[in-house]
Amino acid sequence: MGGLVGLLVVVVLLVIVVGWLIGIYNGLVRLRNEVKNAWSQIDVQLKRRHDLIPNLIETVKGYMTHERGTLENITKARSMAMSATGVEARGQAEGLLSQALGQLRVAVEAYPDLKANQNFLSLQEELTSTENKVGFSRQSYNDQVMQLNNKIQMFPSNIVAGMFNFQQEKFFEIAAPEEREVPKVSFT
Amino acid sequence: MWEQIRANQRKSVVVVLAMALLLGALGFFIGMAFFTAPSHPVYAEYPGHGPRTPQMDFTGGFLGLTIAMAVWFFMTLISYFAGANILLAASGARQIQKEDHPQLFNVVEEMSIAAGLPKMPDVYVMDDMAVNAFATGRDPRHAAVTVTAGLLGKLNRDQLQGVIAHEVGHIYNRDILFMQMLGVMAGSIVIIADTFTRSLWYSGGRRRSGRSSSEGGGGQGQAIMMVIAVVLAILAPILAQIIFLVASRRREYLADAQAAVFTRYPEGLASALEVISRDPVELSSVNRVTAPMYITNPLKGMSVAGLFSTHPPTEERIHILRNMGGNATFAEYQRAAQSVGESGALPVAALVGDKTVPIRGAHPDAVAAQDVRQQTRQVGDMLRAANHFTFVTCSCGVRMKIPPNFTQSQVQCPRCHATLAVPSN
């Protein structure tokens, strides 16, 4: 009789522990999927930005005769960004592209005709929005990554994470130099 | 971010319970007063319940309770499944697509990405020159954002983003469903109380004549019930409205804080609120029921601060947003709110687990002087296109807008008097 009760207690405890481990495991899987999903959202927006650029250059080229260097920079940064792989490398390349586009934004100020061009205005709106969307999806990606990494590092979920080899993910940082150094614009 | 939703849900339950209690009490006492009334015609249908023992008999009370619940139940059903459509139809809003107004569409998409909504809300534009906006829909999958043409014409991109972020905040918090349900309960209370007082008015004469024949047959209990019912019928609608408005104001603060967090730019919403509050145009299609849905109180004449306003004072909301330091978080919003004397702006649970989120700079297009006239004209054209207007451009540069009910095949240019053909569609 005593043996039976003891066995029952052991079985119940075992069920509780296993259920708890399953819960942690499922939580980790869900987080990992959310990170993947958030990354694909960033991917969509980055691709959209890359697709917009040839169109933009085509529109701008006719007006901006003195900005050959700026336009070449953008084209170069775009092809670099498109070929970059891995979270960190892509972040860097996209940062350079953002910087090049920022220079274009400043240069446009000298061309009132261009600023009145309907086609250019709608392209500019698309570009602005795409950049915002990259920013917002990056924010939610990084939030998810932080949650996953916390789970992988913290006790007791770190045990389950170790058992099933869950990897920590990297944050996606777009190096944004233009936010730190304000572009110089002269109004003379 | 789930934390503040859960905290909200707990509070919501309390508010809904208070409202339900009010509704139930009103139904019960009216039932007691009415159906046990000795001279009332309805009474004849219940001959089993003697007028000589009214204090023991709760049948009338439960009957009233049942009727009150039935009214509430049907109104809730209607509002759950058709509420959003009714509101949109009542406001005369029209759904638009991306090509109609790319910027508005983009901004809504940006904010739904920032909030992580499962589906981008539908976008509606209201043909009204007042500056306002509202959100509808029972959950994030069935949501819509509506802005007025005036808002599109007068706000720059950053301000528009702030307003949309506030509305998306409402969608994210599921405020709309809650306010709609609460609104329906308040509405039921008003309807029941109104019906009661009116029927009292009309049956008053009969009552008096009845009393003379049956010599106070109702007894004292009856009279007490009637007094309670009358008092409740007067007080309940007011109480219901106060509960409704307090809940509504709290949610405005949370949506403001969320707008700052989503956009990382509190100044956008702050300056948008400034433009809205300075704008003299009043919304044409609005009433007391739809007023809480808007971003600021659209009934400018009734902007009495305090217990009876649907929104916190706009100056205070602007002040809080402008007081936020360099950090776009709930904790920072709460700190800013406290510094202007509003301590309970956000639920406590919203403040857990905040981190540093730097506030961004203004959008370059927003800094450049905006051409309000040009912007307004574009919005007007968009609405006319949505209303199936035809556009005819004359060789002298005049662009004519032809309404859909224009039947002639030719039109004369008002400037150069050339005759132009109207394309048929």
XYZ file of C-alpha atoms in Angstrom:
613
model
C 0.000 0.000 0.000
C 2.742 2.437 1.000
C 4.677 1.431 -2.094
C 1.701 2.171 -4.280
C 1.229 5.658 -2.822
C 4.940 6.354 -3.239
C 4.785 5.221 -6.845
C 1.745 7.407 -7.452
C 3.529 10.437 -5.980
C 6.554 9.790 -8.179
C 4.373 9.425 -11.282
C 2.469 12.633 -10.521
C 5.697 14.555 -9.920
C 7.143 13.176 -13.134
C 4.070 14.247 -15.095
C 4.268 17.738 -13.607
C 7.984 18.094 -14.387
C 7.612 16.769 -17.941
C 4.619 19.031 -18.586
C 6.584 21.988 -17.300
C 9.555 21.150 -19.558
C 7.230 20.798 -22.545
C 5.811 24.227 -21.744
C 9.271 25.803 -21.686
C 10.269 24.029 -24.888
C 7.136 25.172 -26.712
C 7.680 28.711 -25.499
C 11.194 28.677 -26.923
C 10.003 27.314 -30.259
C 7.298 29.957 -30.465
C 9.796 32.729 -29.764
C 12.213 31.355 -32.358
C 9.439 31.330 -34.951
C 8.455 34.866 -34.048
C 12.043 35.991 -34.530
C 12.088 34.324 -37.948
C 8.804 35.948 -38.851
C 10.015 39.377 -37.758
C 13.182 38.911 -39.783
C 11.229 38.097 -42.929
C 9.226 41.296 -42.357
C 12.502 43.272 -42.367
C 13.583 41.362 -45.445
C 10.412 42.353 -47.308
C 10.929 46.029 -46.516
C 14.634 46.008 -47.410
C 13.846 44.367 -50.727
C 11.244 47.029 -51.379
C 13.811 49.710 -50.752
C 16.243 48.059 -53.172
C 13.529 47.862 -55.816
C 12.696 51.546 -55.463
C 16.213 52.808 -56.079
C 16.633 52.174 -59.850
C 13.357 53.995 -60.413
C 14.496 56.883 -58.251
C 17.836 57.211 -60.050
C 16.087 57.143 -63.411
C 13.791 60.002 -62.369
C 16.484 62.085 -60.740
C 19.224 61.646 -63.367
C 17.818 64.138 -65.853
C 17.660 66.936 -63.267
C 20.749 66.388 -61.159
C 23.531 66.875 -63.654
C 26.086 67.885 -61.046
C 25.471 65.038 -58.630
C 26.939 62.145 -60.566
C 29.032 61.078 -57.546
C 26.053 60.989 -55.193
C 24.049 58.852 -57.599
C 26.947 56.472 -58.193
C 27.356 56.109 -54.434
C 23.738 55.071 -54.110
C 23.980 52.501 -56.899
C 27.151 51.077 -55.382
C 25.703 50.960 -51.867
C 22.586 49.271 -53.232
C 24.452 46.451 -54.942
C 26.579 45.977 -51.820
C 23.486 45.821 -49.638
C 21.863 43.316 -51.962
C 24.824 40.966 -51.900
C 25.455 41.200 -48.145
C 24.567 38.142 -46.080
C 24.231 37.654 -42.341
C 22.565 39.975 -39.866
C 25.608 42.100 -39.036
C 26.949 42.531 -42.574
C 23.518 43.447 -43.870
C 23.074 45.977 -41.108
C 26.325 47.676 -42.102
C 25.578 47.669 -45.829
C 22.056 49.021 -45.273
C 23.545 51.729 -43.085
C 25.789 52.838 -45.942
C 22.809 52.864 -48.294
C 20.829 54.989 -45.842
C 23.731 57.405 -45.669
C 23.971 57.670 -49.461
C 20.224 58.292 -49.714
C 20.525 60.926 -47.014
C 23.084 62.746 -49.146
C 20.665 62.675 -52.051
C 17.964 64.183 -49.865
C 20.235 67.098 -49.044
C 21.346 67.520 -52.660
C 17.741 67.615 -53.903
C 17.234 70.913 -52.083
C 19.240 72.651 -54.818
C 16.855 71.495 -57.574
C 13.435 73.171 -57.256
C 12.266 71.678 -60.569
C 12.902 68.202 -59.275
C 11.113 68.961 -56.033
C 8.027 69.878 -58.029
C 8.117 66.699 -60.128
C 5.051 64.581 -59.312
C 6.857 61.339 -60.068
C 9.740 62.268 -57.810
C 7.411 63.318 -54.997
C 5.582 60.008 -55.021
C 8.897 58.119 -55.147
C 10.153 60.163 -52.218
C 7.039 59.320 -50.230
C 7.517 55.613 -50.987
C 11.164 55.797 -49.976
C 10.396 57.605 -46.733
C 7.680 55.147 -45.874
C 9.850 52.148 -46.715
C 12.610 53.493 -44.494
C 10.117 53.980 -41.681
C 8.825 50.460 -42.179
C 12.379 49.099 -42.043
C 12.826 50.994 -38.792
C 9.583 49.792 -37.220
C 10.034 46.174 -38.271
C 13.625 46.299 -36.983
C 12.276 47.497 -33.657
C 9.864 44.597 -33.349
C 12.523 42.113 -34.553
C 14.934 43.318 -31.881
C 12.220 43.072 -29.220
C 11.617 39.442 -30.191
C 15.342 38.675 -30.264
C 15.748 40.133 -26.790
C 12.935 37.961 -25.454
C 14.435 34.845 -27.033
C 17.939 35.610 -25.779
C 16.639 36.290 -22.280
C 14.893 32.934 -22.250
C 18.031 31.149 -23.487
C 20.194 32.767 -20.823
C 17.889 32.690 -17.811
C 17.312 29.827 -15.408
C 15.486 27.463 -15.723
C 14.703 27.842 -19.416
C 18.444 27.837 -20.162
C 18.543 24.096 -19.302
C 15.897 23.253 -21.910
C 17.525 25.612 -24.401
C 20.870 23.863 -23.859
C 19.320 20.404 -24.233
C 17.742 21.216 -27.574
C 20.515 23.504 -28.759
C 18.626 26.790 -29.113
C 20.934 29.504 -30.444
C 20.943 33.153 -29.409
C 20.095 35.521 -32.245
C 21.875 38.746 -33.170
C 20.240 42.165 -32.979
C 19.763 43.934 -36.289
C 21.436 47.325 -36.103
C 21.530 49.593 -39.103
C 24.548 51.830 -38.707
C 22.988 55.235 -39.166
C 25.746 57.836 -39.337
C 23.451 60.646 -40.444
C 21.669 60.498 -37.106
C 24.878 61.274 -35.264
C 26.546 63.749 -37.583
C 24.065 66.339 -38.761
C 24.510 67.026 -42.489
C 25.786 70.502 -43.136
C 23.359 72.590 -45.120
C 24.220 76.156 -45.972
C 21.491 78.648 -46.752
C 23.618 81.145 -48.607
C 3.344 45.277 -24.085
C 0.911 42.522 -23.125
C 1.075 43.670 -19.534
C -0.852 46.877 -19.966
C -3.542 45.143 -21.958
C -4.086 42.675 -19.150
C -4.188 45.466 -16.571
C -6.723 47.211 -18.763
C -8.833 44.102 -19.017
C -9.027 43.767 -15.238
C -10.154 47.380 -14.913
C -12.599 46.895 -17.761
C -14.304 44.048 -15.920
C -14.904 46.292 -12.898
C -16.308 49.084 -15.057
C -18.567 46.714 -16.990
C -19.804 45.155 -13.739
C -20.651 48.577 -12.328
C -22.569 49.406 -15.466
C -24.367 46.038 -15.443
C -25.353 46.540 -11.825
C -26.828 49.899 -12.677
C -28.738 48.443 -15.608
C -30.011 45.524 -13.522
C -31.096 47.719 -10.627
C -32.930 50.052 -12.961
C -34.776 47.160 -14.620
C -35.618 45.545 -11.310
C -37.062 48.583 -9.577
C -38.984 49.764 -12.598
C -40.440 46.270 -12.835
C -41.358 46.356 -9.151
C -42.980 49.743 -9.487
C -44.778 48.994 -12.700
C -46.034 45.466 -12.761
C -47.291 45.373 -9.224
C -49.049 48.688 -9.598
C -52.672 48.034 -8.642
C -54.244 50.213 -11.285
C -51.895 49.635 -14.167
C -53.468 47.903 -17.175
C -50.566 45.434 -17.429
C -51.410 44.274 -13.973
C -54.584 42.628 -15.232
C -52.486 40.034 -16.989
C -51.022 38.888 -13.697
C -54.052 38.264 -11.554
C -52.300 35.726 -9.371
C -50.143 38.353 -7.654
C -52.254 40.068 -5.143
C -51.867 43.777 -4.617
C -52.274 43.271 -0.900
C -48.816 41.680 -0.546
C -46.635 43.750 -2.844
C -43.580 43.733 -0.557
C -43.380 39.941 -0.790
C -43.780 39.763 -4.530
C -40.669 40.115 -6.697
C -42.173 38.816 -9.933
C -42.486 42.294 -11.315
C -38.892 43.019 -10.397
C -37.607 39.956 -12.180
C -39.788 40.658 -15.161
C -38.277 44.161 -15.353
C -34.814 42.679 -14.961
C -35.478 40.253 -17.820
C -36.734 42.995 -20.099
C -33.704 45.175 -19.291
C -31.343 42.291 -20.037
C -33.154 41.502 -23.276
C -32.864 45.102 -24.467
C -29.191 45.110 -23.598
C -28.554 41.699 -25.185
C -30.055 42.594 -28.547
C -28.347 45.953 -28.692
C -25.033 44.266 -27.878
C -25.506 41.675 -30.604
C -26.230 44.367 -33.152
C -23.292 46.515 -32.085
C -20.863 43.576 -32.054
C -21.590 42.481 -35.580
C -22.685 45.708 -37.223
C -21.464 48.449 -34.894
C -18.443 49.408 -36.983
C -20.456 49.494 -40.183
C -23.206 51.554 -38.582
C -20.670 54.064 -37.281
C -18.875 54.302 -40.614
C -22.160 54.680 -42.451
C -23.381 57.299 -39.985
C -20.219 59.339 -40.457
C -20.428 59.098 -44.250
C -16.880 57.766 -44.488
C -15.625 56.204 -47.702
C -13.013 53.478 -47.979
C -9.915 54.378 -49.985
C -7.100 52.389 -51.589
C -3.394 53.009 -51.754
C -3.463 54.875 -55.067
C -6.046 57.352 -53.712
C -3.739 58.686 -51.021
C -0.377 56.856 -50.846
C 0.907 58.836 -47.875
C -2.063 58.122 -45.621
C -1.975 54.490 -46.646
C 1.758 54.228 -45.972
C 1.451 55.854 -42.580
C -1.292 53.432 -41.532
C 0.838 50.518 -42.708
C 3.888 51.843 -40.841
C 1.961 52.139 -37.617
C 0.425 48.688 -37.909
C 3.953 47.303 -38.376
C 5.131 49.248 -35.327
C 2.226 47.891 -33.269
C 2.579 44.402 -34.736
C -1.097 44.230 -35.730
C -2.003 40.973 -37.484
C -3.641 42.873 -40.345
C -3.434 46.430 -41.571
C -6.673 48.295 -40.715
C -8.905 49.483 -43.562
C -8.563 53.168 -44.342
C -11.562 55.485 -44.626
C -11.804 59.164 -45.433
C -14.650 61.380 -44.308
C -15.673 64.250 -46.553
C -15.532 66.864 -43.808
C -13.279 69.884 -43.479
C -12.990 69.575 -39.695
C -9.712 68.069 -38.431
C -10.426 64.763 -36.706
C -9.977 60.997 -36.830
C -11.394 57.839 -35.258
C -10.931 54.080 -35.208
C -13.605 51.386 -35.394
C -13.781 47.606 -35.350
C -14.293 44.930 -32.723
C -10.752 43.482 -32.836
C -7.440 44.111 -34.648
C -8.512 41.835 -37.513
C -11.694 43.785 -38.196
C -10.459 47.314 -37.664
C -10.647 50.523 -39.653
C -9.110 53.960 -39.293
C -11.071 56.975 -40.480
C -9.666 60.450 -40.988
C -11.392 63.599 -42.198
C -10.411 65.367 -45.411
C -9.594 68.408 -43.294
C -7.036 66.428 -41.343
C -5.327 65.241 -44.514
C -5.250 68.778 -45.798
C -3.844 70.464 -42.709
C -1.363 68.046 -41.126
C 2.166 67.235 -42.249
C 3.526 63.693 -42.363
C 4.809 63.576 -38.777
C 1.544 64.941 -37.396
C -0.462 62.495 -39.474
C 1.713 59.681 -38.173
C 1.079 60.796 -34.586
C -2.694 60.813 -35.091
C -2.702 57.421 -36.837
C -0.464 55.991 -34.109
C -3.010 57.142 -31.504
C -5.827 55.436 -33.416
C -3.764 52.271 -33.937
C -3.103 52.408 -30.181
C -6.883 52.229 -29.623
C -7.092 49.252 -31.986
C -4.146 47.552 -30.288
C -5.707 47.997 -26.831
C -9.091 46.788 -28.101
C -10.544 49.998 -26.711
C -13.067 50.162 -29.498
C -14.905 46.987 -28.601
C -14.886 47.934 -24.937
C -16.156 51.466 -25.479
C -18.765 50.188 -27.905
C -20.029 47.603 -25.401
C -20.020 50.182 -22.627
C -21.748 52.671 -24.890
C -24.454 50.131 -25.655
C -25.022 49.510 -21.940
C -25.250 53.236 -21.265
C -27.606 53.514 -24.227
C -29.817 50.710 -22.913
C -30.020 52.454 -19.557
C -31.048 55.696 -21.220
C -33.676 53.960 -23.352
C -35.200 52.072 -20.421
C -35.204 55.097 -18.131
C -36.721 57.236 -20.874
C -39.444 54.731 -21.648
C -40.288 54.505 -17.966
C -40.532 58.221 -17.314
C -42.607 58.734 -20.439
C -45.030 55.939 -19.666
C -45.360 57.378 -16.191
C -46.233 60.705 -17.729
C -48.954 59.216 -19.923
C -50.366 56.813 -17.362
C -50.401 59.464 -14.681
C -54.036 60.429 -15.310
C -55.280 56.889 -15.373
C -53.331 56.168 -12.250
C -55.005 58.853 -10.288
C -58.475 57.782 -11.303
C -57.598 54.174 -10.495
C -56.434 55.094 -7.080
C -59.701 56.683 -6.155
C -61.568 53.463 -6.822
C -59.217 51.022 -5.153
C -58.376 53.197 -2.165
C -54.615 52.841 -1.749
C -54.649 49.158 -2.513
C -50.955 49.233 -3.511
C -49.844 49.921 -0.030
C -46.702 51.602 1.176
C -44.252 49.125 -0.334
C -45.677 50.002 -3.694
C -45.117 53.707 -3.206
C -41.540 53.143 -2.041
C -40.797 51.052 -5.117
C -42.199 53.783 -7.311
C -40.044 56.414 -5.618
C -36.903 54.283 -5.982
C -37.719 53.617 -9.622
C -38.240 57.300 -10.386
C -35.034 58.297 -8.630
C -33.114 55.575 -10.471
C -34.641 56.562 -13.786
C -33.331 60.067 -13.260
C -29.927 59.171 -11.807
C -28.988 56.035 -13.767
C -28.494 57.708 -17.161
C -26.262 60.342 -15.555
C -24.258 57.750 -13.621
C -23.926 55.593 -16.704
C -22.576 58.523 -18.624
C -20.047 59.361 -15.923
C -18.771 55.776 -15.827
C -18.565 55.768 -19.602
C -16.686 59.056 -19.768
C -14.168 58.223 -17.042
C -13.309 54.994 -18.860
C -13.061 56.885 -22.129
C -10.657 59.522 -20.749
C -8.272 56.950 -19.242
C -8.007 55.250 -22.575
C -7.074 58.478 -24.316
C -3.967 58.830 -22.136
C -2.907 55.255 -22.853
C -3.389 55.723 -26.590
C -1.342 58.938 -26.453
C 1.479 57.143 -24.647
C 1.307 54.377 -27.191
C 1.474 56.847 -30.059
C 4.704 58.226 -28.578
C 6.123 54.707 -28.224
C 5.088 53.589 -31.714
C 6.358 56.678 -33.532
C 9.239 57.452 -31.175
C 8.303 61.062 -31.825
C 5.847 62.559 -29.295
C 6.089 65.977 -30.917
C 4.196 64.647 -33.967
C 1.027 63.934 -31.997
C 1.514 66.988 -29.777
C 1.631 69.417 -32.692
C -1.210 67.568 -34.439
C -3.365 68.040 -31.336
C -2.412 71.684 -31.386
C -3.547 72.062 -34.994
C -6.771 70.210 -34.212
C -7.590 72.291 -31.155
C -6.881 75.559 -32.975
C -8.995 74.616 -35.962
C -12.352 76.410 -35.902
C -14.282 74.003 -38.129
C -16.682 71.715 -36.291
C -17.551 68.234 -37.473
C -20.948 68.221 -39.127
C -22.012 64.620 -38.543
C -21.429 63.903 -34.901
C -23.523 63.400 -31.804
C -23.010 62.510 -28.161
C -22.877 58.798 -28.920
C -20.111 58.944 -31.505
C -18.110 61.732 -29.848
C -15.854 59.494 -27.699
C -14.632 57.703 -30.825
C -12.729 60.710 -32.136
C -9.153 61.706 -31.331
C -10.306 64.936 -29.675
C -13.790 65.879 -28.631
C -15.489 66.913 -31.880
C -18.225 68.828 -30.066
C -16.246 71.997 -29.535
C -19.150 73.885 -27.991
C -19.429 71.350 -25.180
C -15.800 71.374 -24.184
C -16.588 71.795 -20.483
C -13.674 70.197 -18.716
C -14.216 67.754 -15.900
C -16.622 64.942 -15.244
C -18.625 65.204 -18.444
C -15.975 65.415 -21.135
C -15.139 62.414 -23.280
C -11.484 63.384 -23.570
C -8.891 64.821 -21.220
C -8.262 68.507 -21.917
C -6.248 68.785 -25.121
C -3.817 71.334 -23.657
C -2.950 68.849 -20.950
C -2.362 66.048 -23.444
C -0.074 68.300 -25.481
C 1.723 69.382 -22.332
C 2.406 65.791 -21.269
C 3.706 64.801 -24.697
C 5.984 67.847 -24.854
C 7.279 67.128 -21.353
C 8.635 63.746 -22.338
C 12.416 63.781 -22.229
C 14.592 62.039 -24.760
C 12.996 58.672 -24.181
C 9.952 57.234 -25.962
C 8.659 54.841 -23.284
C 5.590 54.420 -21.106
C 7.636 55.195 -17.998
C 8.708 58.509 -19.489
C 5.111 59.359 -20.427
C 4.013 58.592 -16.879
C 6.789 60.791 -15.481
C 5.742 63.633 -17.783
C 2.097 63.137 -16.769
C 3.022 63.352 -13.102
C 4.940 66.553 -13.688
C 1.743 68.210 -14.919
C -0.256 66.794 -12.008
C -1.978 63.822 -13.653
C -0.741 60.908 -11.573
C -2.853 57.980 -12.718
C -2.571 58.450 -16.461
C -1.396 54.922 -17.169
C -2.098 51.576 -15.512
C 0.829 50.587 -13.293
C 1.482 47.354 -15.180
C 2.224 49.335 -18.338
C 5.395 50.603 -16.735
C 7.040 47.230 -16.161
C 10.027 46.223 -18.231
C 10.590 49.506 -20.024
C 13.923 50.191 -21.625
C 15.570 53.143 -23.283
C 14.154 54.065 -26.665
C 15.618 57.265 -28.053
C 13.237 59.776 -29.605
C 13.930 60.398 -33.263
C 14.262 63.710 -35.062
C 11.612 65.402 -37.164
C 10.972 64.126 -40.651
C 12.727 66.344 -43.242
C 9.543 66.825 -45.271
C 7.740 67.917 -42.148
C 10.237 70.676 -41.416
C 9.931 72.169 -44.867
C 7.097 74.666 -45.035
C 4.012 72.830 -46.158
C 1.565 74.120 -48.690
C -1.784 73.692 -46.976
C -3.747 74.933 -49.980
C -2.033 72.529 -52.334
C -2.491 69.657 -49.868
C -6.169 70.465 -49.384
C -6.743 70.631 -53.133
C -5.181 67.188 -53.578
C -7.444 65.742 -50.895
C -10.471 67.332 -52.544
C -9.548 65.764 -55.879
C -9.061 62.410 -54.202
C -12.539 62.548 -52.681
C -14.083 63.609 -55.976
C -12.338 60.725 -57.725
C -13.732 58.406 -55.079
C -17.178 59.898 -55.734
C -16.831 59.168 -59.468
C -16.201 62.716 -60.609
C -14.669 63.148 -64.050
C -11.798 65.550 -64.597
C -11.504 67.584 -67.801
C -8.422 69.715 -68.369
C -8.811 72.644 -70.770
C -5.990 73.793 -73.030
C -5.844 77.057 -71.070
C -4.893 75.113 -67.929
C -8.218 75.134 -66.108
C -9.105 71.765 -64.597
C -12.814 71.154 -64.344
C -14.409 68.697 -61.966
C -17.515 67.123 -63.440
C -19.949 65.523 -60.970
C -21.262 62.041 -61.818
C -24.848 63.271 -62.317
C -23.795 65.702 -65.054
C -25.719 64.494 -68.099
C -24.591 66.765 -70.954
C -21.850 65.580 -73.265
C -20.126 68.983 -73.464
C -18.943 71.582 -70.996
C -17.735 75.165 -71.406
C -14.471 76.323 -69.860
C -15.187 79.200 -67.451
C -11.969 81.035 -68.351
C -11.484 80.800 -72.126
C -15.059 79.722 -72.984
C -13.856 76.853 -75.144
C -16.299 73.967 -75.464
C -14.917 70.652 -74.295
C -16.245 67.129 -74.606
C -17.011 65.279 -71.403
C -15.714 61.703 -71.576
C -18.470 59.235 -70.795
C -17.735 56.441 -68.372
